Amino acid sequence: MRSYFCFNRILAGVVCLLLIATLFFACSKSTTSDVTKSNTSDNLTITAAGDQAVVNSYFDDLFVIAQEVCQDAGYTQTGRKAAPTTQMTSKLGSCYSYTVDNVQYDSWPKVILVSFGTGCADADGRVRAGNIQITMTGYFYYGGSVITVKPLTYTVNGKSVSGTQTITNTSSNSVYKYLSVISGGAVALDSTTVGFGGSGTYTQTSGTATLGNVSDDIFTYVGTDSLVYATGNAAYITVADSTYLERKLSCAYIGKGKAAITYKSLTATVDYGNGVCDDSVSISVGDKVKTIALPK
């Protein structure tokens, strides 16, 4: 009887140990799986944030091209003086050209066909190729004017850019503002083509006293955008008033501000810095931080 009782105690102990080991293994496996899943989600969100920063830089550049070409053609305001040729050569390259369908003074609309040929490098090393069509209903700096920018067989550093950017001048009381709406946008990245669209406002904060010279212009940007992959997954972008993006036209890159990128319920922060002109962007999700270089 005593021997039987001891055997039962030993058997019960073994069963308890097996249960504890099973529970430990299950918890350990669950924890490892959760960590792996979390890391994968974080990395996908960081990738989406990086893609957005790259795509945004191409469409931000279209706004700059439109302003600079309109200035060079004399369509920013009535009676303005032409920009120095060396300035335009530096910003867009010496090999770009454009034609205007309607050269009659103060007659609108006008359609400007901008050609970068098979490849035209600017002073920053950005190589644009192909054509862009700019349609204007009035002078660039005049309230109510609508400037429609449409890439035609257009590439930047070999990456195809398409879509339509509609810029509406909403300026008032000497405050220069432009509503930018991007529709049907698409950019070919290294491994995939992503759709892009959204709307935001550019506000000129410096250079308004010298409208005939874009080199001292500074713009801020706030708005919302979306990035859509071929899989149907989307990233949603918000640039708030308190973290506006800032672009000095003397610099090829956005140099200041933050954007929030939400992808599959996770939100990453894209930090463009504090005003230094460089191609560096910091992306953070939780405790993970990655630095990427924007394309020229």
Coordinates of C-alpha atoms in Angstrom, one line a residue:
M1 CA 0.0 0.0 0.0
R2 CA 2.8 2.4 0.9
S3 CA 4.7 1.5 -2.3
Y4 CA 1.5 2.2 -4.4
F5 CA 1.1 5.6 -2.7
C6 CA 4.7 6.5 -3.4
F7 CA 4.3 5.5 -7.0
N8 CA 1.3 7.7 -7.4
R9 CA 3.2 10.6 -5.9
I10 CA 6.0 10.1 -8.3
L11 CA 3.6 9.8 -11.3
A12 CA 1.8 12.9 -10.3
G13 CA 5.2 14.8 -10.1
V14 CA 6.2 13.6 -13.5
V15 CA 2.8 14.7 -14.9
C16 CA 3.2 18.2 -13.3
L17 CA 6.7 18.6 -14.7
L18 CA 5.4 17.6 -18.2
L19 CA 2.6 20.1 -17.9
I20 CA 5.0 22.9 -16.8
A21 CA 7.4 22.1 -19.7
T22 CA 4.5 22.1 -22.2
L23 CA 3.2 25.4 -20.9
F24 CA 6.7 26.9 -21.0
F25 CA 7.4 25.7 -24.5
A26 CA 4.0 27.0 -25.7
C27 CA 4.5 30.4 -24.1
S28 CA 8.1 30.6 -25.4
K29 CA 6.9 29.7 -28.9
S30 CA 4.1 32.3 -28.7
T31 CA 6.5 35.0 -27.5
T32 CA 9.0 34.3 -30.3
S33 CA 6.2 34.3 -32.9
D34 CA 4.8 37.6 -31.6
V35 CA 8.2 39.2 -31.7
T36 CA 8.8 38.0 -35.3
K37 CA 5.4 39.2 -36.3
S38 CA 6.0 42.6 -34.7
N39 CA 9.4 43.0 -36.3
T40 CA 7.9 42.1 -39.7
S41 CA 5.1 44.7 -39.3
D42 CA 7.6 47.4 -38.2
N43 CA 9.9 46.7 -41.1
L44 CA 7.0 46.8 -43.6
T45 CA 5.9 50.2 -42.2
I46 CA 9.4 51.5 -42.4
T47 CA 9.6 50.4 -46.0
A48 CA 6.3 52.1 -46.8
A49 CA 7.5 55.3 -45.1
G50 CA 10.7 55.2 -47.2
D51 CA 8.8 54.7 -50.4
Q52 CA 6.5 57.6 -49.6
A53 CA 9.4 59.9 -48.9
V54 CA 10.9 59.0 -52.3
V55 CA 7.7 59.3 -54.3
N56 CA 6.8 62.6 -52.6
S57 CA 10.2 64.1 -53.6
Y58 CA 9.4 63.5 -57.3
F59 CA 6.0 65.3 -57.1
D60 CA 7.4 68.1 -55.0
D61 CA 10.0 68.6 -57.7
L62 CA 7.2 69.0 -60.3
F63 CA 5.9 72.0 -58.4
V64 CA 9.4 73.5 -58.4
I65 CA 9.8 72.8 -62.1
A66 CA 6.5 74.5 -62.9
Q67 CA 7.4 77.6 -60.9
E68 CA 10.9 77.9 -62.4
V69 CA 9.8 77.3 -66.1
C70 CA 6.9 79.8 -65.7
Q71 CA 9.4 82.4 -64.3
D72 CA 11.9 81.7 -67.1
A73 CA 9.1 82.1 -69.7
G74 CA 7.8 85.3 -68.1
Y75 CA 4.5 84.0 -66.9
T76 CA 4.8 84.5 -63.1
Q77 CA 3.5 88.1 -63.1
T78 CA 2.9 91.0 -65.5
G79 CA 6.0 92.9 -66.4
R80 CA 8.4 90.8 -64.4
K81 CA 12.1 90.8 -65.4
A82 CA 13.5 87.6 -66.8
A83 CA 15.5 85.4 -64.4
P84 CA 19.3 85.2 -65.0
T85 CA 20.0 82.4 -67.4
T86 CA 22.7 81.1 -65.1
Q87 CA 20.2 80.6 -62.3
M88 CA 17.8 78.6 -64.5
T89 CA 20.7 76.6 -65.9
S90 CA 21.8 75.7 -62.4
K91 CA 18.3 74.6 -61.3
L92 CA 17.0 72.7 -64.3
G93 CA 20.2 72.0 -66.3
S94 CA 21.6 73.6 -69.4
C95 CA 19.9 71.1 -71.8
Y96 CA 16.2 71.6 -71.1
S97 CA 14.0 73.6 -73.5
Y98 CA 10.3 74.6 -73.8
T99 CA 7.8 75.8 -76.3
V100 CA 4.6 77.8 -75.8
D101 CA 1.5 77.3 -77.9
N102 CA 0.2 80.9 -77.3
V103 CA 2.8 83.6 -77.1
Q104 CA 0.3 86.5 -77.2
Y105 CA 0.8 88.8 -74.3
D106 CA -1.8 88.5 -71.5
S107 CA -3.7 85.8 -73.5
W108 CA -4.8 82.6 -71.7
P109 CA -4.7 79.7 -71.5
K110 CA -1.2 78.8 -72.4
V111 CA 0.3 75.3 -72.8
I112 CA 4.0 75.0 -72.2
L113 CA 5.8 71.8 -73.4
V114 CA 9.0 71.3 -71.4
S115 CA 11.6 68.9 -72.8
F116 CA 14.5 67.4 -71.0
G117 CA 15.5 65.3 -74.0
T118 CA 17.1 61.9 -73.4
G119 CA 18.6 63.1 -70.1
C120 CA 19.4 66.5 -68.6
A121 CA 21.3 66.8 -65.4
D122 CA 21.0 69.8 -63.1
A123 CA 23.5 71.2 -60.7
D124 CA 22.6 68.7 -58.0
G125 CA 23.0 65.7 -60.3
R126 CA 19.3 65.0 -60.7
V127 CA 18.8 63.6 -64.3
R128 CA 15.4 64.4 -65.8
A129 CA 14.3 63.0 -69.2
G130 CA 11.3 63.2 -71.4
N131 CA 8.6 65.8 -71.5
I132 CA 6.3 67.7 -69.1
Q133 CA 3.2 69.6 -70.2
I134 CA 2.2 72.7 -68.2
T135 CA -1.2 74.3 -68.8
M136 CA -1.8 77.8 -67.3
T137 CA -5.0 79.8 -67.0
G138 CA -3.2 82.9 -65.7
Y139 CA 0.0 84.2 -64.2
F140 CA 1.6 81.9 -61.7
Y141 CA 1.6 84.4 -58.8
Y142 CA -2.0 85.7 -59.4
G143 CA -4.8 84.5 -57.2
G144 CA -7.2 82.1 -59.0
S145 CA -4.7 80.9 -61.6
V146 CA -4.7 77.2 -62.2
I147 CA -1.5 75.5 -63.3
T148 CA -1.8 71.9 -64.4
V149 CA 1.4 69.8 -64.6
K150 CA 1.3 66.5 -66.5
P151 CA 4.4 64.4 -67.0
L152 CA 4.6 62.9 -70.5
T153 CA 7.0 60.0 -70.9
Y154 CA 8.9 61.6 -68.0
T155 CA 11.6 60.0 -65.9
V156 CA 13.8 61.1 -63.0
N157 CA 17.1 59.2 -62.6
G158 CA 15.5 56.5 -64.8
K159 CA 12.4 56.2 -62.7
S160 CA 9.1 56.7 -64.5
V161 CA 6.8 59.4 -63.1
S162 CA 3.2 59.9 -64.3
G163 CA -0.1 61.5 -63.1
T164 CA -1.5 65.0 -62.9
Q165 CA -0.7 67.8 -60.5
T166 CA -3.2 70.6 -60.4
I167 CA -1.9 73.7 -58.7
T168 CA -4.5 76.4 -57.8
N169 CA -3.2 79.8 -56.6
T170 CA -5.2 80.6 -53.4
S171 CA -3.1 83.6 -52.4
S172 CA -4.6 86.6 -50.7
N173 CA -3.4 89.7 -48.8
S174 CA 0.2 89.3 -50.1
V175 CA 0.3 85.7 -48.7
Y176 CA 1.3 83.4 -51.5
K177 CA -0.4 80.0 -51.2
Y178 CA -1.0 77.2 -53.7
L179 CA -3.4 74.2 -53.3
S180 CA -1.7 71.1 -54.9
V181 CA -3.9 68.2 -55.9
I182 CA -2.2 65.0 -57.3
S183 CA -4.4 62.5 -59.1
G184 CA -3.6 59.3 -60.9
G185 CA 0.0 59.5 -59.8
A186 CA 2.4 56.6 -60.3
V187 CA 6.1 56.2 -59.7
A188 CA 8.3 53.2 -60.7
L189 CA 10.5 52.3 -57.7
D190 CA 13.3 49.7 -57.8
S191 CA 11.0 46.6 -57.4
T192 CA 7.5 47.9 -58.0
T193 CA 5.3 50.7 -59.3
V194 CA 3.2 52.5 -56.6
G195 CA 0.1 54.7 -57.0
F196 CA 0.1 58.1 -55.4
G197 CA -2.4 60.9 -54.8
G198 CA -3.6 63.5 -52.3
S199 CA -3.8 67.2 -51.7
G200 CA -1.9 69.8 -49.7
T201 CA -1.0 73.5 -49.5
Y202 CA 2.3 75.1 -50.4
T203 CA 2.8 78.5 -48.6
Q204 CA 5.7 80.8 -49.6
T205 CA 7.4 82.0 -46.4
S206 CA 10.5 83.8 -47.9
G207 CA 11.4 85.4 -51.2
T208 CA 8.1 87.3 -51.7
A209 CA 9.9 90.6 -51.9
T210 CA 12.0 89.3 -54.9
L211 CA 9.4 87.4 -56.9
G212 CA 11.6 87.6 -60.0
N213 CA 14.3 85.5 -58.3
V214 CA 13.4 81.9 -57.2
S215 CA 16.7 81.2 -55.6
D216 CA 15.7 82.8 -52.2
D217 CA 12.2 81.3 -52.1
I218 CA 11.2 79.0 -49.2
F219 CA 7.9 77.0 -49.2
T220 CA 6.2 75.1 -46.5
Y221 CA 3.8 72.2 -47.1
V222 CA 0.9 70.6 -45.1
G223 CA -1.5 68.0 -46.4
T224 CA -2.6 64.4 -46.7
D225 CA -1.5 61.8 -49.3
S226 CA -1.8 58.1 -50.0
L227 CA 0.5 55.5 -51.4
V228 CA -1.0 52.4 -53.0
Y229 CA 0.8 49.2 -53.8
A230 CA -0.1 46.7 -56.5
T231 CA -1.3 44.3 -53.8
G232 CA -3.9 46.9 -52.8
N233 CA -2.2 47.7 -49.5
A234 CA -2.0 51.4 -48.8
A235 CA -0.1 53.8 -46.7
Y236 CA -1.7 57.1 -45.5
I237 CA 0.4 60.2 -45.0
T238 CA -0.3 63.3 -42.9
V239 CA 1.8 66.4 -42.6
A240 CA 0.3 68.5 -39.8
D241 CA 0.5 72.3 -39.4
S242 CA 2.8 71.9 -36.4
T243 CA 5.3 69.7 -38.3
Y244 CA 5.1 71.3 -41.8
L245 CA 7.7 70.3 -44.4
E246 CA 10.0 73.1 -45.5
R247 CA 11.7 73.3 -48.9
K248 CA 14.3 76.0 -49.8
L249 CA 14.4 76.2 -53.6
S250 CA 18.1 76.7 -53.4
C251 CA 18.2 73.1 -52.1
A252 CA 17.3 70.0 -54.0
Y253 CA 15.6 68.4 -50.9
I254 CA 13.0 69.0 -48.3
G255 CA 15.2 70.0 -45.3
K256 CA 12.8 70.3 -42.4
G257 CA 9.6 68.9 -40.9
K258 CA 7.9 65.5 -40.2
A259 CA 5.3 63.4 -41.9
A260 CA 3.3 60.6 -40.2
I261 CA 2.9 57.4 -42.3
T262 CA 0.2 54.9 -41.3
Y263 CA 0.5 51.4 -42.8
K264 CA -1.6 48.4 -41.6
S265 CA -2.4 50.1 -38.2
L266 CA 1.2 51.1 -37.5
T267 CA 2.4 54.6 -37.8
A268 CA 6.0 55.7 -38.7
T269 CA 7.5 59.1 -38.4
V270 CA 9.5 60.5 -41.3
D271 CA 11.9 63.2 -40.0
Y272 CA 13.4 65.5 -42.7
G273 CA 15.6 67.3 -40.2
N274 CA 15.9 70.8 -38.9
G275 CA 16.8 72.8 -41.9
V276 CA 20.1 71.4 -43.1
C277 CA 20.2 70.9 -46.9
D278 CA 21.0 67.2 -47.3
D279 CA 19.4 64.0 -48.7
S280 CA 19.2 62.3 -45.3
V281 CA 15.8 61.2 -43.9
S282 CA 15.2 59.4 -40.6
I283 CA 12.3 56.9 -40.3
S284 CA 11.2 55.6 -36.9
V285 CA 8.6 53.1 -35.7
G286 CA 8.6 52.4 -32.0
D287 CA 12.2 51.7 -31.0
K288 CA 13.4 51.1 -34.6
V289 CA 15.1 53.8 -36.5
K290 CA 16.3 53.7 -40.1
T291 CA 18.1 56.4 -42.1
I292 CA 17.6 56.6 -45.9
A293 CA 19.0 58.8 -48.6
L294 CA 16.5 60.6 -50.9
P295 CA 17.1 60.3 -54.6
K296 CA 18.8 63.3 -56.3

